[in-house]
Amino acid sequence: EAGVTQSPTHLIKTRGQQATLRCSPISGHTSVYWYQQALGLGLQFLLWYDEGEERNRGNFPPRFSGRQFPNYSSELNVNALELEDSALYLCASSLAGASADTQYFGPGTRLTVL
Amino acid sequence: GEDVEQSLFLSVREGDSSVINCTYTDSSSTYLYWYKQEPGAGLQLLTYIFSNMDMKQDQRLTVLLNKKDKHLSLRIADTQTGDSAIYFCAELLMNRDDKIIFGKGTRLHILP
């Protein structure tokens, strides 16, 4: 069974541009989570989507947004990129909610903002 | 408050046991997780423990939970070079919309 996949593997942008990151969850999983792993800061929760709706978001500005499609795949959009947005962005999926089932992570997209 | 803390580095000789410690502050946490991140790879779930358990063992891994002290540990027996990675402790807060809080990770270095 395929795991969580993310694309692209690497993404290089310049300040002010927009970045779009994609995630495909494990088949049967309806929840998708996005995390930012910046150097020295550990993992920071960004967004949680379930059944197409945003369920929760972390302490990030509105220029971080996303959506979940009917097939449960998800996009993370980062507008007006800043240098400090350079990080590894991890997507995770789980069955509905996170209560009884843990999250399975993808390999991540490394975003570099120049 | 919501905070998960772990030491940043740990060096262990090959064959010895590694013990990675974690403390958390929110008493409403339900599940506590240990994730492993190898260079260039995403997070891999190692094990998890429900908050009403004291201990969980899975092959070389032993998780101990002291709920009174809000202390979680991961013991890796017979540490191998392949265990070299960053280990993240995380807690699930069911009373906070299923929010998951991660620690900053402990880098485990294996000495020959």
XYZ file of C-alpha atoms in Angstrom:
226
model
C 0.000 0.000 0.000
C 1.351 3.403 -0.959
C 2.183 5.806 1.825
C 1.684 9.527 1.970
C 3.215 11.215 -1.049
C 4.240 14.826 -1.462
C 5.337 16.896 -4.411
C 7.568 18.467 -5.330
C 10.507 17.139 -3.360
C 12.272 20.464 -3.572
C 10.972 23.907 -4.428
C 12.992 27.070 -4.874
C 11.246 30.433 -4.933
C 12.141 34.056 -4.428
C 10.737 36.490 -1.912
C 7.223 37.651 -2.720
C 6.358 34.682 -4.891
C 3.749 32.038 -4.143
C 4.438 28.384 -3.449
C 2.051 25.465 -3.863
C 2.798 22.168 -2.196
C 0.809 19.002 -2.758
C 0.008 15.974 -0.677
C -1.758 12.681 -1.347
C -2.883 10.785 1.739
C -2.883 7.071 2.306
C -5.884 5.461 0.640
C -8.815 5.499 3.026
C -7.490 8.377 5.126
C -9.688 11.459 5.165
C -7.613 13.735 7.383
C -4.582 15.624 6.128
C -2.229 17.651 8.288
C 0.449 20.105 7.312
C 3.529 20.850 9.418
C 6.462 23.174 9.028
C 9.856 22.030 10.186
C 12.155 25.014 10.231
C 15.764 24.743 11.275
C 16.043 24.754 15.048
C 12.318 25.109 15.633
C 11.137 21.529 15.447
C 7.780 20.697 13.991
C 5.101 23.350 13.963
C 1.504 22.476 13.235
C 0.088 24.424 10.303
C -3.282 23.108 9.168
C -5.642 20.183 9.540
C -8.187 19.231 6.885
C -10.832 16.591 7.238
C -13.584 15.743 4.783
C -12.747 18.787 2.717
C -12.946 21.285 5.528
C -10.325 23.124 7.537
C -10.656 21.812 11.092
C -7.812 23.552 12.826
C -4.889 25.803 12.104
C -1.743 26.630 13.964
C -0.280 29.990 14.765
C 0.624 31.017 11.233
C -0.377 34.126 9.268
C -3.232 33.992 6.744
C -0.816 33.871 3.816
C -0.505 30.186 4.725
C -3.615 28.533 3.371
C -4.712 25.342 1.780
C -7.521 23.162 0.692
C -8.561 19.559 0.532
C -10.037 18.066 -2.602
C -12.874 15.515 -2.887
C -10.299 12.744 -3.301
C -8.775 13.894 0.035
C -5.546 15.111 -1.492
C -4.482 18.517 -0.304
C -2.618 21.633 -1.317
C -0.722 24.029 0.882
C -0.334 27.524 -0.514
C 2.092 30.060 0.838
C 1.653 33.563 -0.533
C 4.058 36.491 -0.408
C 6.968 34.235 0.487
C 9.454 35.442 3.066
C 12.971 34.183 3.674
C 11.941 32.615 6.972
C 9.421 30.424 5.160
C 12.348 28.280 4.062
C 11.714 24.953 5.726
C 10.741 21.336 5.277
C 6.966 21.070 4.937
C 5.573 17.767 6.041
C 2.157 16.377 5.252
C 0.560 13.631 7.306
C -2.662 11.691 6.958
C -4.853 9.712 9.275
C -8.295 8.191 9.394
C -11.026 10.609 10.357
C -9.829 12.892 13.121
C -6.760 12.057 15.153
C -8.320 10.538 18.229
C -7.844 6.847 17.719
C -5.507 6.729 14.769
C -2.103 8.145 14.465
C -0.707 10.228 11.672
C 1.491 8.887 8.930
C 3.937 11.311 7.426
C 5.113 11.909 3.899
C 8.719 12.583 2.937
C 8.252 16.329 2.881
C 8.813 19.195 0.479
C 11.890 21.307 1.054
C 11.024 24.909 0.276
C 13.880 27.335 -0.179
C 13.118 31.035 -0.430
C 15.908 33.149 -1.879
C 0.217 25.711 28.655
C 1.204 23.550 25.749
C 4.849 22.635 25.633
C 6.859 19.508 24.929
C 10.508 19.541 25.857
C 13.324 17.185 25.096
C 17.079 17.417 25.169
C 18.599 18.228 21.801
C 21.453 15.718 21.679
C 22.308 12.259 22.948
C 25.432 10.194 22.249
C 25.412 6.466 22.926
C 27.887 3.692 22.203
C 26.803 0.990 19.798
C 25.316 -1.918 21.717
C 24.356 0.171 24.740
C 20.826 1.278 25.567
C 19.629 4.735 24.551
C 17.139 6.582 26.711
C 15.484 9.646 25.256
C 13.441 11.721 27.670
C 10.557 14.083 27.118
C 8.422 16.238 29.379
C 5.080 17.742 28.569
C 2.940 20.274 30.343
C -0.651 19.671 29.282
C -2.431 17.149 31.469
C -5.212 16.732 28.894
C -2.896 14.869 26.529
C -4.275 11.475 25.595
C -1.864 9.859 23.170
C 1.874 10.347 23.358
C 4.038 9.501 20.376
C 7.611 8.869 19.435
C 8.606 9.618 15.858
C 11.927 8.962 14.134
C 13.330 11.177 11.412
C 16.288 9.979 9.412
C 18.271 12.339 7.176
C 16.281 13.300 4.112
C 13.273 11.284 5.198
C 9.896 12.153 6.623
C 8.772 11.268 10.083
C 8.279 7.612 10.887
C 5.987 6.646 13.721
C 7.923 4.421 16.099
C 5.410 3.813 18.822
C 2.714 5.486 20.846
C 1.199 5.069 24.264
C -2.210 5.931 25.583
C -2.192 8.134 28.636
C -3.729 5.493 30.909
C -0.776 3.159 30.335
C 2.508 3.145 32.225
C 4.607 1.149 29.849
C 4.616 -0.235 26.363
C 7.210 -2.554 24.878
C 7.722 -3.297 21.214
C 10.807 -5.348 20.351
C 13.826 -3.147 21.170
C 11.656 -0.185 22.126
C 10.271 0.475 25.591
C 8.112 3.503 26.348
C 7.635 4.580 29.942
C 5.037 7.133 30.961
C 4.942 8.869 34.319
C 1.706 10.795 34.120
C 2.126 12.366 37.547
C 5.423 13.951 36.521
C 4.331 14.356 32.869
C 7.457 12.512 31.804
C 7.788 10.209 28.818
C 10.844 8.199 27.863
C 11.895 6.013 24.963
C 14.446 3.297 25.595
C 16.165 1.663 22.644
C 17.913 -1.540 23.625
C 21.102 -2.673 21.878
C 21.467 0.584 19.945
C 22.625 0.124 16.365
C 24.113 2.527 13.821
C 20.782 2.473 12.001
C 19.183 4.048 15.051
C 21.059 7.266 14.349
C 18.302 9.828 13.730
C 16.276 12.603 15.310
C 13.572 11.398 17.682
C 10.488 13.521 18.229
C 8.186 13.270 21.191
C 4.621 14.456 20.565
C 1.370 14.678 22.471
C -2.206 14.664 21.235
C -4.541 17.067 22.985
C -8.060 15.773 22.529
C -9.519 18.685 24.435
C -7.889 21.113 22.033
C -9.455 20.019 18.763
C -7.066 17.087 18.439
C -4.069 19.363 18.323
C -0.681 17.652 18.282
C 2.288 19.294 19.934
C 5.791 18.193 19.009
C 9.036 18.581 20.854
C 12.063 19.970 19.024
C 13.594 16.548 18.626
C 16.577 14.718 20.138
C 19.437 13.928 17.805
C 20.788 10.472 18.654
C 24.429 9.954 17.722
C 25.882 6.460 17.820
C 29.513 6.090 18.860
C 31.482 3.114 17.499
